[in-house]
Tab-separated table of C-alpha atoms and ligand atoms in Angstrom:
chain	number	residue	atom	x	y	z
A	1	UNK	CA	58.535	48.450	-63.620
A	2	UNK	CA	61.494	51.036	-64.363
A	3	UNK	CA	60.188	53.526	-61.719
A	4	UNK	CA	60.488	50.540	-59.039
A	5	UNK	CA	63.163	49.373	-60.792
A	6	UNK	CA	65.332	52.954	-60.635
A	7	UNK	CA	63.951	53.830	-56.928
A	8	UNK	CA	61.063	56.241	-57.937
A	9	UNK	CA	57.729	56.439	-56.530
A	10	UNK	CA	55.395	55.927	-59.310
A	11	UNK	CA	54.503	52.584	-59.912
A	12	UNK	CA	51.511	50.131	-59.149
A	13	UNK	CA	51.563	46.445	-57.254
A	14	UNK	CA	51.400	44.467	-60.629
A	15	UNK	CA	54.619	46.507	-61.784
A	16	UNK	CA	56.625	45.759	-58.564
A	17	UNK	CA	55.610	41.772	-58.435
A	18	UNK	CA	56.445	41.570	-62.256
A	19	UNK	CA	59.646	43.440	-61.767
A	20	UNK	CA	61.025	41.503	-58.845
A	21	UNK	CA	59.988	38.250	-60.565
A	22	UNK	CA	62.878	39.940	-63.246
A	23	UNK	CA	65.056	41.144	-60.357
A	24	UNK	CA	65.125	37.280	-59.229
A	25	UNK	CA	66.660	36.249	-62.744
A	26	UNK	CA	68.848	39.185	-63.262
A	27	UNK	CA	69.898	41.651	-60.477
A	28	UNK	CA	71.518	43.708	-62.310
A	29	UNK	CA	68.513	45.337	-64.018
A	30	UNK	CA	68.299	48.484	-61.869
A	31	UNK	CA	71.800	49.573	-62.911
A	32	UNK	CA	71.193	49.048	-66.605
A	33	UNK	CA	68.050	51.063	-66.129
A	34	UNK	CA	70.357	53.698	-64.426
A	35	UNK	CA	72.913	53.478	-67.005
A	36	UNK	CA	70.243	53.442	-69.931
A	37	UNK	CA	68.554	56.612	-68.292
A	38	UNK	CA	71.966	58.158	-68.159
A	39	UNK	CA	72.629	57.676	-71.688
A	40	UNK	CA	69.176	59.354	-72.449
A	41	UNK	CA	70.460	61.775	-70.584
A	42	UNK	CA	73.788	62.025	-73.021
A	43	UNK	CA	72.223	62.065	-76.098
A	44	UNK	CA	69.145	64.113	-75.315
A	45	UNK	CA	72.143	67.094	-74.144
A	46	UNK	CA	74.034	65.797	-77.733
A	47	UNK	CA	71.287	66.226	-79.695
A	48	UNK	CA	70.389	70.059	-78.630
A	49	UNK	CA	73.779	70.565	-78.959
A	50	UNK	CA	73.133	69.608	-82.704
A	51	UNK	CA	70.480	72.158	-83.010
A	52	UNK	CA	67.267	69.767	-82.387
A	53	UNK	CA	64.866	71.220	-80.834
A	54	UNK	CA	61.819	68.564	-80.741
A	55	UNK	CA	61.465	65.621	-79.288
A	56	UNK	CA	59.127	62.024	-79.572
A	57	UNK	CA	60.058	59.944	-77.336
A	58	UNK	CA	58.443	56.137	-78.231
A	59	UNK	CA	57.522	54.013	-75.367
A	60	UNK	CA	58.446	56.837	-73.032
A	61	UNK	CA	57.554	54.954	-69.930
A	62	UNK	CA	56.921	57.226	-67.098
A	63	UNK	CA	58.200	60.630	-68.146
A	64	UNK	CA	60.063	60.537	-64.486
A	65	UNK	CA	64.060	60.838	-63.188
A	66	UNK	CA	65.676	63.033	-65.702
A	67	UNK	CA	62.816	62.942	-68.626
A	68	UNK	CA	63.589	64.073	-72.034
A	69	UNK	CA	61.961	67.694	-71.448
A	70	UNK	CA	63.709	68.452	-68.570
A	71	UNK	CA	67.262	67.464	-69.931
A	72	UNK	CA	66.184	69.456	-73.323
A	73	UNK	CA	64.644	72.039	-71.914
A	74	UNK	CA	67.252	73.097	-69.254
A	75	UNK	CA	69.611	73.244	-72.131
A	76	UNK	CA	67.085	75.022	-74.432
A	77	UNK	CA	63.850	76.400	-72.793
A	78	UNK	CA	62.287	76.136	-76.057
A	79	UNK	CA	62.534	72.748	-76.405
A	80	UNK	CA	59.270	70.586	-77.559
A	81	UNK	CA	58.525	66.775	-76.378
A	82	UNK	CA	56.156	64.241	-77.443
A	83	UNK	CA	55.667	61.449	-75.438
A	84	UNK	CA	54.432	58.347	-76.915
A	85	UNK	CA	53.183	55.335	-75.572
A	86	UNK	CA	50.838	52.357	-76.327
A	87	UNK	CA	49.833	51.648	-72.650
A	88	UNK	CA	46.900	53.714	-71.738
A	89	UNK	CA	47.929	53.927	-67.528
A	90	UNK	CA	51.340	54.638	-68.608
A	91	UNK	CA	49.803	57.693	-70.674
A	92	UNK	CA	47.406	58.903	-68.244
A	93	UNK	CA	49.864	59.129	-65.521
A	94	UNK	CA	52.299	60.733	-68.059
A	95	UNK	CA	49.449	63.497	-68.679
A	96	UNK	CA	48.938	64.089	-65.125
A	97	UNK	CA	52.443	64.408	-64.411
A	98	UNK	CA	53.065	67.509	-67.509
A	99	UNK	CA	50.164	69.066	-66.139
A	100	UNK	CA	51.977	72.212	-65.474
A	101	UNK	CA	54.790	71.578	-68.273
A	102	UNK	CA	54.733	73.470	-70.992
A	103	UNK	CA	55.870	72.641	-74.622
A	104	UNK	CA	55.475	68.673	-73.997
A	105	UNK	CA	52.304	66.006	-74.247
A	106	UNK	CA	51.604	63.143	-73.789
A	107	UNK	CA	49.528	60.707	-76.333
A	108	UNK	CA	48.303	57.033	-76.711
A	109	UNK	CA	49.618	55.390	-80.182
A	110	UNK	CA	51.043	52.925	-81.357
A	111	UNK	CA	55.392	52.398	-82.099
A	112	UNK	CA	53.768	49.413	-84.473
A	113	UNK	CA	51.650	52.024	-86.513
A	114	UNK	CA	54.299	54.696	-87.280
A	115	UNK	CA	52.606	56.850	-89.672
A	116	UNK	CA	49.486	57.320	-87.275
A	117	UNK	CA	51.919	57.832	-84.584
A	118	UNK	CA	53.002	61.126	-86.094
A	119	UNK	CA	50.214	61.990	-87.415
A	120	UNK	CA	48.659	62.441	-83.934
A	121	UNK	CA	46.760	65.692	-83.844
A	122	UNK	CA	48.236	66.260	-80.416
A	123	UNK	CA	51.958	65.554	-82.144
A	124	UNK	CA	51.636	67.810	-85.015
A	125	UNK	CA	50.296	70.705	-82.576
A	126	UNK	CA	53.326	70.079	-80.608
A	127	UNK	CA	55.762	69.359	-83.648
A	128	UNK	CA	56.896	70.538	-87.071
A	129	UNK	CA	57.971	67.374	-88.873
A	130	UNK	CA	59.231	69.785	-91.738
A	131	UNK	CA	62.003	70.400	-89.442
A	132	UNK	CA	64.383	68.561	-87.640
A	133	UNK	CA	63.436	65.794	-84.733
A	134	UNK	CA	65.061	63.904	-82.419
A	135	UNK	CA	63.403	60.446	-82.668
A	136	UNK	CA	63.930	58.408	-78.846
A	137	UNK	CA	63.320	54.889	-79.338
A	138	UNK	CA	65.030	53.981	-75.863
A	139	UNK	CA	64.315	50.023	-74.896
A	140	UNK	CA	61.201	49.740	-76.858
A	141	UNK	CA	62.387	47.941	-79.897
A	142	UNK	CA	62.985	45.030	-78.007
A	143	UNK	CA	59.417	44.561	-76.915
A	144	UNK	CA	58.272	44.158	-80.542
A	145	UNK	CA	58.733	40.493	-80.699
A	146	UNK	CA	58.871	40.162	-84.586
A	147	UNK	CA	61.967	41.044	-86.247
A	148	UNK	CA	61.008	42.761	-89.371
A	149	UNK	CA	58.028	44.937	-87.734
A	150	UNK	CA	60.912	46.363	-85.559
A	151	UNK	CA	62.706	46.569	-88.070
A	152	UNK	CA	60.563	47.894	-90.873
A	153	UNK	CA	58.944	50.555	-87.893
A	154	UNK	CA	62.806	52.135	-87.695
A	155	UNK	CA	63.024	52.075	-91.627
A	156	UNK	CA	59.488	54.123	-91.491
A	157	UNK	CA	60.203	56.639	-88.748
A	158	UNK	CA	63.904	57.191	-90.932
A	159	UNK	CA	61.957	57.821	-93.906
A	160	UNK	CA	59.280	60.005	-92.528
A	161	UNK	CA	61.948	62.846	-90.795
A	162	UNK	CA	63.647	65.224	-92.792
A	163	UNK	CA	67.550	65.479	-93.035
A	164	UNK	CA	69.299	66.354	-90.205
A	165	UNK	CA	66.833	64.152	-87.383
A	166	UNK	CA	68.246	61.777	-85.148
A	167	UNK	CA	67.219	58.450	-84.200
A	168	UNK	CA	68.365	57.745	-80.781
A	169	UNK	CA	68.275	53.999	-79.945
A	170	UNK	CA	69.102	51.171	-77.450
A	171	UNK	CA	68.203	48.022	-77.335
A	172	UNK	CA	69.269	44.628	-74.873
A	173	UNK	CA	71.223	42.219	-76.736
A	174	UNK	CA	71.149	38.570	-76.477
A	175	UNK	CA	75.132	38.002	-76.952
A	176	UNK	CA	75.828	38.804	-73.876
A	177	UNK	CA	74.138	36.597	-71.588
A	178	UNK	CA	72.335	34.231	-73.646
A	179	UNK	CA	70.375	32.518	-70.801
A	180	UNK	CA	69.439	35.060	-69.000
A	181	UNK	CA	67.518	36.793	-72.048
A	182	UNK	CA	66.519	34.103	-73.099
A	183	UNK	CA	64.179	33.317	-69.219
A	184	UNK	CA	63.231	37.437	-69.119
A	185	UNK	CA	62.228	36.954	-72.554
A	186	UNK	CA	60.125	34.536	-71.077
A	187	UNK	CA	58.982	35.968	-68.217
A	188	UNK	CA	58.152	39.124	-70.434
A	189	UNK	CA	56.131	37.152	-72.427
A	190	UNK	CA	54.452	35.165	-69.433
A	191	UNK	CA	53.450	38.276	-68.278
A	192	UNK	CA	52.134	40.003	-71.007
A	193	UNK	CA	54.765	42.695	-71.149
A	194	UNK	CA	55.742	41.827	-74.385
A	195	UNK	CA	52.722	40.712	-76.380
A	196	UNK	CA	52.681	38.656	-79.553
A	197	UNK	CA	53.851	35.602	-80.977
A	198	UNK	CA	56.083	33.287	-78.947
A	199	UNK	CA	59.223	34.883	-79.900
A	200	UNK	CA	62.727	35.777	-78.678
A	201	UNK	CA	62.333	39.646	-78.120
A	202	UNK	CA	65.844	40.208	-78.128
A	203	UNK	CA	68.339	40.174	-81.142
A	204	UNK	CA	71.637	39.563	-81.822
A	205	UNK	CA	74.544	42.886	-81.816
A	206	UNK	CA	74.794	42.551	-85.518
A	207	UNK	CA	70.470	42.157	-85.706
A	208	UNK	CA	70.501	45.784	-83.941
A	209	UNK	CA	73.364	47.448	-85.436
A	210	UNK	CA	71.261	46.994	-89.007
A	211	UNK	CA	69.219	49.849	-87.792
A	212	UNK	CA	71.604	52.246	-87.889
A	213	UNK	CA	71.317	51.741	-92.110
A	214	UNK	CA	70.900	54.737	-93.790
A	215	UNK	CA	72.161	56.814	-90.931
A	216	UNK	CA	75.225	58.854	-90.196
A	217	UNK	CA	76.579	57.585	-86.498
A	218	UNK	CA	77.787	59.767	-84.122
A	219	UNK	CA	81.104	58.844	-82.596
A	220	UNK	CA	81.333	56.778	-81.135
A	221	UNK	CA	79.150	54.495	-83.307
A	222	UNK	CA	77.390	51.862	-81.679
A	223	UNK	CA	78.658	50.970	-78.182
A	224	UNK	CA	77.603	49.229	-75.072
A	225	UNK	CA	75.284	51.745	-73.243
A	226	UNK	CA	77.280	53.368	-70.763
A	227	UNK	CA	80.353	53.871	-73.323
A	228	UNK	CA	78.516	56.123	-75.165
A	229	UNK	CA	80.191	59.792	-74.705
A	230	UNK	CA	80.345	59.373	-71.381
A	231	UNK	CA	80.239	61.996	-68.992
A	232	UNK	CA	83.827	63.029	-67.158
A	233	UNK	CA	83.728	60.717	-64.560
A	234	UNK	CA	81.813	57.327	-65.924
A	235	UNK	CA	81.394	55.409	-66.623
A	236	UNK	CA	81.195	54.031	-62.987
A	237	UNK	CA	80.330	50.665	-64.408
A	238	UNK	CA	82.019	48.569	-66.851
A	239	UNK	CA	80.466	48.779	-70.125
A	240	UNK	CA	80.551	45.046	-70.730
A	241	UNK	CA	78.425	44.370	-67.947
A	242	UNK	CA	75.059	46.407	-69.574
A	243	UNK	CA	74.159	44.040	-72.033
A	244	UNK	CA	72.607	46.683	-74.317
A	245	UNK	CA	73.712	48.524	-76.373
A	246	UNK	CA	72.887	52.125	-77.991
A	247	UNK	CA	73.629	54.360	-80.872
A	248	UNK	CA	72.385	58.287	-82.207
A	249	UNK	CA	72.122	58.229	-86.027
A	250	UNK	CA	71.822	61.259	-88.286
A	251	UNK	CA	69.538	61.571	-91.190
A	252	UNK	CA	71.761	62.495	-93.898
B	301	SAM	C1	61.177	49.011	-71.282
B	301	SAM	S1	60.035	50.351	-71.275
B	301	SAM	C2	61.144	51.686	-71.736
B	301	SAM	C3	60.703	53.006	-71.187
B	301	SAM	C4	61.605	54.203	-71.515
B	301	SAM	N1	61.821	54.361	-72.950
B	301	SAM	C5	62.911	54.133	-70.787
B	301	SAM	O1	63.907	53.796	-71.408
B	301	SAM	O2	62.942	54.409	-69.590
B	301	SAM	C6	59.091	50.068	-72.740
B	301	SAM	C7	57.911	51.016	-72.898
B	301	SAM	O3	57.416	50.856	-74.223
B	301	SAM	C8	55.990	50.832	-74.192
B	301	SAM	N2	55.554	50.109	-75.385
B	301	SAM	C9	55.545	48.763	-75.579
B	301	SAM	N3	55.086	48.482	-76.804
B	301	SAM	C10	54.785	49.659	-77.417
B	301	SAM	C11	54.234	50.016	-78.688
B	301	SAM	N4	53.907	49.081	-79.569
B	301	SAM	N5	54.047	51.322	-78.945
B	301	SAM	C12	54.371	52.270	-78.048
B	301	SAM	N6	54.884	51.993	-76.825
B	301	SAM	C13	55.088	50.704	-76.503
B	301	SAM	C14	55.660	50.183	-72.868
B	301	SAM	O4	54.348	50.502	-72.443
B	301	SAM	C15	56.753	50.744	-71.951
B	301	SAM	O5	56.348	51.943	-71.348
């Protein structure tokens, strides 16, 4: 649905009908997919400029437009990614398209079962969880509809990298534009997208801003997505507009 949704090629029928049935209630998802890719963008440049060097990326989506290995990499060649994600077409395709990449995968787990995430055979080839990881949990968190899995999964992943990792986050948030969360929520749910009790899958500012505990923020702190360290020139769009928000948080 992002792929269609940012212009790209790779997506299937089902993805396209589900998206536009989200288009019809908010038209303004493509540019907060832009702006969110953007900030991925952002941080992924931050956090090699911070000396990280690996990469999992958590409900990675279609490793397309501006992935995390080719932002990391271009800045340093070395650079390892992990892509993770629980939806075995999403993964396939992923595979198929880092054929002929080296220092990344792709694997099928789990963002609900976080210590067999990284235990992944393929993720431990790939990276050294003795040393320091960027963790990329970019519009995923919202998809877990109960509020202390999410929750408790972000505690986990905190606990389980060693000092100086970085959780990169972002998550919609329902201050914004009540109504219209609350009908994609919905819809999301209608469709299967989000899976799981008959829940609200998005949360509250101050609901998302508690997992950032326990972390050192980057300036500066935790902002509507495109007001993160924005690039000379943006934003182009007014922050308040993207009703998400993200934040990069350093293990102390
Ligand atoms: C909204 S998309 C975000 C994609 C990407 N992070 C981005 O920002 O472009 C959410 C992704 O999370 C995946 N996902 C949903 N639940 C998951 C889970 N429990 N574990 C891992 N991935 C999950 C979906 O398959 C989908 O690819």
């Amino acid at each position: 649905m992002l792929d269609y949704m940012l212009g790209g090629k790779d997506h299937f029928a089902a993805d396209r009908a589900a998206a536009d049935r989200a288009l019809a209630l908010a038209p303004e998802l493509p540019m907060m997919a832009r702006e969110s890719r953007k900030f991925l963008n952002r941080a992924v440049r931050f956090l090699v400029g911070a000396g990280i060097r690996q990469f999992v990326d958590i409900g990675c989506g279609l490793p397309t437009q501006s992935p995390v290995h080719e932002v990391a990499q271009a800045a340093a060649p070395d650079a390892r990614v992990v892509y993770v994600d629980n939806d075995p077409l999403v993964v396939n395709h992923a595979q198929a398209l880092l054929t002929h990449t080296a220092r990344t995968a792709a694997i099928h787990a789990d963002l609900r079962e976080p210590d067999e995430l990284l235990a992944h055979p393929r993720l431990t080839d790939l990276i050294d969880l003795g040393r320091p990881v960027g963790v990329v949990l970019v519009g995923v968190l919202g998809v877990i509809p109960e509020d202390d899995v999410a929750r408790s999964v972000v505690d986990r992943l905190r606990r389980a990298v060693v000092p100086g990792s970085h959780l990169v986050m972002t998550q919609a948030i329902s201050d914004v534009r009540p109504e219209v969360t609350e009908q994609l929520s919905a819809l999301y749910q209608d469709e299967q997208i989000v899976r799981g009790s008959r829940r609200r899958n998005v949360r509250t500012r101050a609901e998302v801003e508690t997992y950032f505990e326990g972390l050192e923020l980057a300036e500066p702190g935790i902002v509507h997505v495109p007001a993160w360290r924005p690039d000379p020139g943006e934003p182009s769009v007014d922050p308040r507009d993207v009703w998400a928000i993200a934040g990069v948080g350093r293990k102390p």
